[in-house]
C-alpha cells in the first residue's frame, strides 16, 4: 500500500486575530521551514460562525455581495454574503449584520439589540433570486428570538390590542404573529441553518443564560431576556403548532435557530460536517498522513460539536493523527482523546498578556513556530 504523503491543514479562525486562511498560512509556512517539499492541502473551514462564507466560496462558486444593513444597535453597516445566481444559492453569516465583534464592549445591550439586519440580508438575497439560503448562526450580539430578522422579512408581531410591536422590550406583550405581508419569495425558499450548538430556546441551557452574559447582559438582564424567550416561544407554538423548546439548536444566535426552524421551516446542519462534506475533504482521505486543525481557544466547548472535534472524529475514523493548535488549551486529556484527537497544544510559548497574544502578527508568528516544531518532531518519528 502506498504511504500517505499529504498533510491536511484545516484551521478554524482565531477570533479577533486570524482568519481561517491566515491560520492555515501560518501552519503551512511553519511546515515548509522544515521541509519545503512537503505536500500540503489547505482548506478554509468554519462551523457556522466567522468564516462560513469564505469556506463555502469555492465549493458553492459564490460571488461576494456587499449590502448596507442595520447592525445590532440599528446603525448602518456594510455586510457581505455569498451568492450564486445560477444555482440560486446564498450563504449568509448572522455575525456580518449583527455580530458581537462589531460592537465596543460599552455598546453591547442584548435587551435592545436586534437581528433586523439579518433579515435585510435575506431580503436582498431573495430579491436577487436566491432560493436556497444557508444561514450561519455564530457570533451574534442579539437575544431577540429572531424577531428582528422576521420583521425585516415582513412578519408583524402584534400586541393584544392589535398594535405592532417594534421594540424588543415589548416582546412580553406579544399576543399574535401576522404573516400577511411576508416576502412572497419565502414560499419557494429552502433554508438551512448552519449551527454548532445544541442549546434550547430558553431556560438554564438556553440562549439567555448561556450566551447573554458574553453579549453584555447582567444577571437581571438574563432573567428578563429568558422571560421574553419563554413568552415568544409560547406564541410561536400557538401560531405554528411547533414546540420551539424541543428543537435542538433553537437557542443559537439568541433564538434565531428557533425562529428559523419554526417560521421559516429551516433544516439544521452541523457547520463542521457541512463544510467537510462540501469541501471534499473525505474524497482525498487516502492521501492524508497527518492533520493540523484548531481554533483560538480549545476548551470544553470545542468538544461540543465544533469544527476541531469533527476533524478529530474524521481523523480517528481513518486512522490519521490529528493535532490541534490553539491560543490556549483548557481541556481535559480524556475529552481530547475521546474526540479522536492525538494531542492539543497551546501556541503560547511564554507568559504574555492576552491583548498582545491576540495581535495578528504575534498570533501568526507563534502559530507558525509551534507548527514547525511539531512537524519536525513528527518527521523524526515516521
Short mmCIF file of C-alpha atoms in Angstrom, two decimals:
data_model
loop_
_atom_site.label_atom_id
_atom_site.label_comp_id
_atom_site.label_asym_id
_atom_site.label_seq_id
_atom_site.Cartn_x
_atom_site.Cartn_y
_atom_site.Cartn_z
CA UNK A 1 0.00 0.00 0.00
CA UNK A 2 1.32 3.42 -0.93
CA UNK A 3 2.40 5.57 2.01
CA UNK A 4 0.27 8.62 2.69
CA UNK A 5 2.18 11.77 1.82
CA UNK A 6 -0.08 14.83 2.19
CA UNK A 7 -0.62 16.96 5.31
CA UNK A 8 -4.10 18.42 5.64
CA UNK A 9 -4.22 21.88 7.24
CA UNK A 10 -7.74 22.88 8.32
CA UNK A 11 -7.51 25.60 10.95
CA UNK A 12 -10.62 27.39 12.16
CA UNK A 13 -10.29 31.13 12.77
CA UNK A 14 -8.63 32.60 15.86
CA UNK A 15 -11.39 35.10 16.59
CA UNK A 16 -10.11 38.66 16.75
CA UNK A 17 -6.69 37.61 15.44
CA UNK A 18 -6.54 35.36 12.38
CA UNK A 19 -8.99 34.17 9.77
CA UNK A 20 -9.06 30.50 8.80
CA UNK A 21 -6.98 31.29 5.70
CA UNK A 22 -4.40 33.23 7.73
CA UNK A 23 -4.12 30.50 10.35
CA UNK A 24 -3.68 27.92 7.59
CA UNK A 25 -0.98 30.10 6.06
CA UNK A 26 0.95 30.27 9.34
CA UNK A 27 0.88 26.50 9.78
CA UNK A 28 1.94 25.87 6.18
CA UNK A 29 4.79 28.36 6.46
CA UNK A 30 5.98 26.60 9.60
CA UNK A 31 5.91 23.20 7.90
CA UNK A 32 7.84 24.48 4.89
CA UNK A 33 10.50 26.00 7.09
CA UNK A 34 11.37 22.40 7.94
CA UNK A 35 10.57 20.76 4.61
CA UNK A 36 9.93 23.00 1.57
CA UNK A 37 8.86 19.97 -0.48
CA UNK A 38 6.14 18.70 1.85
CA UNK A 39 2.82 18.06 0.07
CA UNK A 40 0.13 20.12 1.84
CA UNK A 41 -3.59 20.55 1.26
CA UNK A 42 -5.17 23.59 2.90
CA UNK A 43 -8.90 24.23 3.27
CA UNK A 44 -10.68 27.20 4.81
CA UNK A 45 -13.11 25.95 7.42
CA UNK A 46 -15.80 27.23 9.76
CA UNK A 47 -18.67 25.80 11.78
CA UNK A 48 -21.39 28.39 11.21
CA UNK A 49 -19.68 31.45 12.64
CA UNK A 50 -16.99 33.74 11.29
CA UNK A 51 -15.52 32.42 8.04
CA UNK A 52 -18.53 30.38 6.88
CA UNK A 53 -18.97 32.41 3.69
CA UNK A 54 -15.23 32.24 2.94
CA UNK A 55 -15.21 28.46 3.49
CA UNK A 56 -18.06 27.94 1.01
CA UNK A 57 -16.96 30.47 -1.63
CA UNK A 58 -15.09 27.77 -3.58
CA UNK A 59 -17.36 24.75 -3.10
CA UNK A 60 -20.51 26.75 -3.93
CA UNK A 61 -18.82 29.00 -6.52
CA UNK A 62 -20.13 32.09 -4.76
CA UNK A 63 -19.68 35.75 -5.58
CA UNK A 64 -19.39 38.15 -2.66
CA UNK A 65 -22.19 40.71 -2.48
CA UNK A 66 -21.96 43.81 -0.28
CA UNK A 67 -25.11 45.33 1.25
CA UNK A 68 -25.77 48.16 3.71
CA UNK A 69 -27.91 46.89 6.59
CA UNK A 70 -28.60 47.66 10.26
CA UNK A 71 -26.19 46.40 12.88
CA UNK A 72 -27.39 45.07 16.24
CA UNK A 73 -27.87 48.65 17.51
CA UNK A 74 -29.73 49.80 14.39
CA UNK A 75 -26.83 51.70 12.82
CA UNK A 76 -25.89 51.38 9.12
CA UNK A 77 -23.14 48.87 8.47
CA UNK A 78 -21.77 47.12 5.40
CA UNK A 79 -22.30 43.36 5.39
CA UNK A 80 -21.12 40.77 2.88
CA UNK A 81 -22.71 37.49 1.89
CA UNK A 82 -22.07 34.93 -0.84
CA UNK A 83 -24.41 34.39 -3.79
CA UNK A 84 -24.54 32.17 -6.88
CA UNK A 85 -27.23 33.35 -9.30
CA UNK A 86 -27.03 30.22 -11.43
CA UNK A 87 -27.65 27.76 -8.59
CA UNK A 88 -29.80 30.26 -6.64
CA UNK A 89 -27.74 29.62 -3.53
CA UNK A 90 -26.76 32.20 -0.92
CA UNK A 91 -24.64 31.89 2.22
CA UNK A 92 -25.18 34.46 4.99
CA UNK A 93 -23.35 34.91 8.29
CA UNK A 94 -25.56 36.33 11.03
CA UNK A 95 -22.47 37.98 12.53
CA UNK A 96 -21.86 40.06 9.41
CA UNK A 97 -25.05 42.00 10.19
CA UNK A 98 -25.48 41.81 13.96
CA UNK A 99 -22.14 40.46 15.12
CA UNK A 100 -20.75 40.89 18.62
CA UNK A 101 -17.26 41.92 17.34
CA UNK A 102 -18.84 44.93 15.59
CA UNK A 103 -19.71 46.48 18.95
CA UNK A 104 -17.45 48.01 21.55
CA UNK A 105 -17.87 46.49 24.99
CA UNK A 106 -19.80 49.51 26.26
CA UNK A 107 -22.16 49.34 23.24
CA UNK A 108 -23.39 45.82 23.95
CA UNK A 109 -27.01 45.70 25.09
CA UNK A 110 -28.90 42.48 24.37
CA UNK A 111 -32.09 43.99 25.84
CA UNK A 112 -32.41 46.23 22.78
CA UNK A 113 -30.16 44.54 20.18
CA UNK A 114 -31.95 43.44 17.02
CA UNK A 115 -31.32 40.88 14.28
CA UNK A 116 -33.15 43.11 11.75
CA UNK A 117 -30.02 43.37 9.59
CA UNK A 118 -30.01 39.61 9.08
CA UNK A 119 -33.50 39.86 7.62
CA UNK A 120 -32.29 42.64 5.34
CA UNK A 121 -29.53 40.37 4.02
CA UNK A 122 -32.06 37.57 3.43
CA UNK A 123 -34.37 40.03 1.66
CA UNK A 124 -31.55 41.14 -0.63
CA UNK A 125 -30.70 37.52 -1.41
CA UNK A 126 -34.34 36.70 -2.16
CA UNK A 127 -34.68 39.75 -4.39
CA UNK A 128 -31.50 38.67 -6.22
CA UNK A 129 -33.01 35.28 -6.98
CA UNK A 130 -31.70 33.09 -4.16
CA UNK A 131 -33.99 30.20 -3.25
CA UNK A 132 -31.59 28.05 -1.21
CA UNK A 133 -30.22 30.05 1.71
CA UNK A 134 -27.62 28.83 4.20
CA UNK A 135 -27.57 30.86 7.40
CA UNK A 136 -24.52 30.66 9.68
CA UNK A 137 -25.66 31.39 13.22
CA UNK A 138 -22.41 32.04 15.12
CA UNK A 139 -21.26 35.26 16.77
CA UNK A 140 -24.45 37.29 17.17
CA UNK A 141 -24.85 40.20 19.61
CA UNK A 142 -28.60 39.61 19.93
CA UNK A 143 -31.07 37.71 22.10
CA UNK A 144 -34.24 38.82 20.32
CA UNK A 145 -35.61 35.36 19.44
CA UNK A 146 -35.08 36.19 15.77
CA UNK A 147 -37.92 38.71 15.88
CA UNK A 148 -35.84 41.47 14.26
CA UNK A 149 -34.90 39.22 11.35
CA UNK A 150 -38.52 38.19 10.83
CA UNK A 151 -39.71 41.80 10.96
CA UNK A 152 -37.35 42.67 8.10
CA UNK A 153 -38.93 39.80 6.14
CA UNK A 154 -42.43 41.22 6.62
CA UNK A 155 -43.64 39.37 9.70
CA UNK A 156 -45.66 41.53 12.09
CA UNK A 157 -45.65 40.91 15.83
CA UNK A 158 -48.83 42.19 17.45
CA UNK A 159 -49.92 43.00 20.99
CA UNK A 160 -53.36 42.05 22.32
CA UNK A 161 -54.89 45.33 21.09
CA UNK A 162 -53.54 44.77 17.55
CA UNK A 163 -50.75 47.36 17.72
CA UNK A 164 -47.45 46.30 16.19
CA UNK A 165 -44.52 45.60 18.49
CA UNK A 166 -41.43 47.39 17.25
CA UNK A 167 -39.12 47.41 20.27
CA UNK A 168 -37.53 44.30 21.74
CA UNK A 169 -38.51 45.44 25.25
CA UNK A 170 -42.17 44.96 24.28
CA UNK A 171 -41.89 41.26 23.47
CA UNK A 172 -43.55 40.12 26.70
CA UNK A 173 -46.69 41.84 25.35
CA UNK A 174 -46.68 39.72 22.19
CA UNK A 175 -50.07 38.13 21.52
CA UNK A 176 -50.01 37.06 17.86
CA UNK A 177 -47.96 36.88 14.65
CA UNK A 178 -49.23 38.18 11.32
CA UNK A 179 -47.81 36.74 8.07
CA UNK A 180 -49.95 38.60 5.54
CA UNK A 181 -47.10 40.90 4.48
CA UNK A 182 -44.15 38.48 4.38
CA UNK A 183 -41.79 38.49 1.41
CA UNK A 184 -43.55 36.42 -1.29
CA UNK A 185 -40.35 34.58 -2.26
CA UNK A 186 -40.20 32.92 1.15
CA UNK A 187 -42.81 30.45 -0.02
CA UNK A 188 -40.36 28.94 -2.53
CA UNK A 189 -37.21 29.29 -0.45
CA UNK A 190 -35.42 26.49 1.40
CA UNK A 191 -33.37 27.47 4.47
CA UNK A 192 -30.51 25.56 6.06
CA UNK A 193 -29.24 26.67 9.45
CA UNK A 194 -25.50 26.16 9.91
CA UNK A 195 -25.03 25.80 13.64
CA UNK A 196 -22.51 24.32 16.07
CA UNK A 197 -24.51 24.36 19.33
CA UNK A 198 -27.37 22.31 20.78
CA UNK A 199 -28.77 24.90 23.19
CA UNK A 200 -32.52 25.03 23.68
CA UNK A 201 -34.56 28.22 23.29
CA UNK A 202 -34.88 29.19 26.97
CA UNK A 203 -34.01 28.00 30.45
CA UNK A 204 -30.68 27.20 32.16
CA UNK A 205 -29.16 25.88 28.90
CA UNK A 206 -30.97 28.36 26.67
CA UNK A 207 -29.94 31.44 24.72
CA UNK A 208 -30.17 33.98 27.56
CA UNK A 209 -28.48 32.09 30.39
CA UNK A 210 -25.65 30.56 28.34
CA UNK A 211 -24.79 33.39 25.95
CA UNK A 212 -26.42 36.51 27.42
CA UNK A 213 -23.51 37.42 29.74
CA UNK A 214 -20.94 37.48 26.93
CA UNK A 215 -23.27 39.78 25.00
CA UNK A 216 -23.33 42.28 27.86
CA UNK A 217 -26.28 41.02 29.92
CA UNK A 218 -26.27 41.42 33.70
CA UNK A 219 -27.84 38.74 35.92
CA UNK A 220 -31.02 40.79 35.99
CA UNK A 221 -30.93 41.21 32.19
CA UNK A 222 -30.55 37.46 31.72
CA UNK A 223 -33.75 36.81 33.69
CA UNK A 224 -35.64 39.39 31.61
CA UNK A 225 -34.30 38.01 28.34
CA UNK A 226 -35.23 34.48 29.37
CA UNK A 227 -38.78 35.61 30.23
CA UNK A 228 -39.09 37.14 26.77
CA UNK A 229 -37.92 33.93 25.12
CA UNK A 230 -40.43 31.88 27.12
CA UNK A 231 -43.24 34.19 26.04
CA UNK A 232 -42.20 34.30 22.38
CA UNK A 233 -41.90 30.51 22.33
CA UNK A 234 -45.46 30.21 23.64
CA UNK A 235 -46.83 32.49 20.91
CA UNK A 236 -44.82 30.73 18.18
CA UNK A 237 -46.22 27.38 19.33
CA UNK A 238 -49.75 28.76 19.27
CA UNK A 239 -49.15 30.18 15.78
CA UNK A 240 -47.35 27.23 14.16
CA UNK A 241 -48.09 24.22 16.33
CA UNK A 242 -44.33 23.70 16.73
CA UNK A 243 -42.79 23.41 20.20
CA UNK A 244 -39.73 25.62 19.76
CA UNK A 245 -38.24 24.47 23.06
CA UNK A 246 -37.99 20.91 21.74
CA UNK A 247 -35.82 21.94 18.75
CA UNK A 248 -32.12 21.16 19.14
CA UNK A 249 -30.12 24.34 18.50
CA UNK A 250 -33.14 26.65 18.85
CA UNK A 251 -31.17 28.84 21.25
CA UNK A 252 -28.38 29.51 18.75
CA UNK A 253 -27.74 33.19 17.92
CA UNK A 254 -30.07 34.46 20.61
CA UNK A 255 -33.01 32.35 19.48
CA UNK A 256 -32.56 32.76 15.72
CA UNK A 257 -32.29 28.99 15.49
CA UNK A 258 -35.80 28.58 16.85
CA UNK A 259 -37.25 31.36 14.71
CA UNK A 260 -35.81 29.85 11.53
CA UNK A 261 -36.80 26.28 12.39
CA UNK A 262 -40.40 27.14 13.21
CA UNK A 263 -41.40 30.05 10.97
CA UNK A 264 -39.02 29.53 8.03
CA UNK A 265 -39.16 25.71 8.19
CA UNK A 266 -35.36 25.57 8.13
CA UNK A 267 -33.37 22.38 8.47
CA UNK A 268 -30.44 22.38 10.86
CA UNK A 269 -26.99 21.16 9.84
CA UNK A 270 -23.79 20.94 11.83
CA UNK A 271 -21.50 23.55 10.33
CA UNK A 272 -18.38 21.42 10.66
CA UNK A 273 -19.99 18.44 8.94
CA UNK A 274 -21.37 20.60 6.13
CA UNK A 275 -18.02 22.28 5.47
CA UNK A 276 -16.09 18.99 5.46
CA UNK A 277 -18.66 17.46 3.15
CA UNK A 278 -18.81 20.36 0.69
CA UNK A 279 -15.03 20.96 0.54
CA UNK A 280 -14.42 17.34 -0.48
CA UNK A 281 -12.06 16.59 2.39
CA UNK A 282 -13.23 12.99 2.65
CA UNK A 283 -12.74 12.38 -1.08
CA UNK A 284 -8.95 12.53 -0.63
CA UNK A 285 -8.73 10.70 2.68
CA UNK A 286 -6.30 8.10 1.28
CA UNK A 287 -3.68 10.84 0.80
CA UNK A 288 -3.54 12.29 4.31
CA UNK A 289 -0.64 11.35 6.56
CA UNK A 290 -1.34 13.94 9.24
CA UNK A 291 -3.85 16.71 10.05
CA UNK A 292 -3.40 20.10 11.72
CA UNK A 293 -6.55 21.82 13.00
CA UNK A 294 -7.52 24.07 15.90
CA UNK A 295 -9.02 27.41 16.91
CA UNK A 296 -8.33 30.38 19.16
CA UNK A 297 -9.38 28.69 22.39
CA UNK A 298 -9.53 24.95 22.84
CA UNK A 299 -11.79 24.17 25.78
CA UNK A 300 -14.90 22.22 26.73
CA UNK A 301 -16.98 23.94 24.05
CA UNK A 302 -14.57 22.69 21.37
CA UNK A 303 -15.82 19.19 22.09
CA UNK A 304 -19.50 20.03 21.82
CA UNK A 305 -19.81 19.85 18.05
CA UNK A 306 -17.29 22.46 16.92
CA UNK A 307 -15.08 22.01 13.90
CA UNK A 308 -11.89 20.70 15.59
CA UNK A 309 -13.95 17.90 17.14
CA UNK A 310 -15.38 16.97 13.73
CA UNK A 311 -11.85 16.95 12.29
CA UNK A 312 -10.73 14.70 15.16
CA UNK A 313 -13.56 12.24 14.56
CA UNK A 314 -12.78 12.25 10.86
CA UNK A 315 -9.10 11.52 11.53
CA UNK A 316 -9.88 8.80 14.04
CA UNK A 317 -12.24 7.07 11.61
CA UNK A 318 -9.49 6.76 9.00
CA UNK A 319 -6.51 6.27 11.29
CA UNK A 320 -4.99 9.70 10.64
CA UNK A 321 -3.18 11.55 13.50
CA UNK A 322 -4.80 14.90 14.33
CA UNK A 323 -3.00 17.70 16.19
CA UNK A 324 -4.94 20.73 17.48
CA UNK A 325 -3.27 24.13 17.90
CA UNK A 326 -4.88 26.91 19.92
CA UNK A 327 -4.08 30.23 21.50
CA UNK A 328 -4.85 28.46 24.77
CA UNK A 329 -5.79 24.92 25.76
CA UNK A 330 -8.12 24.37 28.68
CA UNK A 331 -9.43 20.86 28.16
CA UNK A 332 -9.09 17.51 29.89
CA UNK A 333 -6.94 14.93 28.11
CA UNK A 334 -9.84 12.44 28.20
CA UNK A 335 -12.01 14.89 26.22
CA UNK A 336 -9.23 15.38 23.70
CA UNK A 337 -8.60 11.66 23.26
CA UNK A 338 -12.29 10.70 23.23
CA UNK A 339 -12.78 13.13 20.34
CA UNK A 340 -10.24 11.16 18.31
CA UNK A 341 -7.56 13.84 18.60
CA UNK A 342 -3.96 12.77 19.09
CA UNK A 343 -2.94 15.84 21.13
CA UNK A 344 -3.64 19.55 21.59
CA UNK A 345 -1.02 22.27 22.07
CA UNK A 346 -1.11 25.93 23.04
CA UNK A 347 0.91 28.21 20.78
CA UNK A 348 1.71 30.49 23.73
CA UNK A 349 5.37 29.81 24.47
CA UNK A 350 5.86 32.16 27.42
CA UNK A 351 3.81 34.35 29.79
CA UNK A 352 2.18 37.05 27.68
CA UNK A 353 -0.83 39.36 28.03
CA UNK A 354 -3.95 38.26 26.14
CA UNK A 355 -4.09 41.59 24.27
CA UNK A 356 -0.55 41.06 22.98
CA UNK A 357 -1.18 37.43 22.07
CA UNK A 358 -4.24 38.40 20.04
CA UNK A 359 -2.31 40.81 17.84
CA UNK A 360 -2.42 39.24 14.36
CA UNK A 361 1.35 39.25 13.79
CA UNK A 362 2.07 37.77 17.22
CA UNK A 363 -0.58 35.07 16.75
CA UNK A 364 0.70 34.28 13.25
CA UNK A 365 4.35 34.03 14.28
CA UNK A 366 3.70 31.84 17.34
CA UNK A 367 1.35 29.58 15.37
CA UNK A 368 4.00 29.19 12.66
CA UNK A 369 6.71 28.44 15.24
CA UNK A 370 4.63 25.81 17.04
CA UNK A 371 3.59 24.10 13.79
CA UNK A 372 7.22 23.97 12.64
CA UNK A 373 8.35 22.31 15.88
CA UNK A 374 5.56 19.75 15.91
CA UNK A 375 6.07 18.92 12.25
CA UNK A 376 9.80 18.44 12.86
CA UNK A 377 9.01 16.10 15.76
CA UNK A 378 6.56 14.13 13.62
CA UNK A 379 9.15 13.81 10.85
CA UNK A 380 11.67 12.20 13.20
CA UNK A 381 9.08 9.64 14.32
CA UNK A 382 7.95 8.47 10.88
#
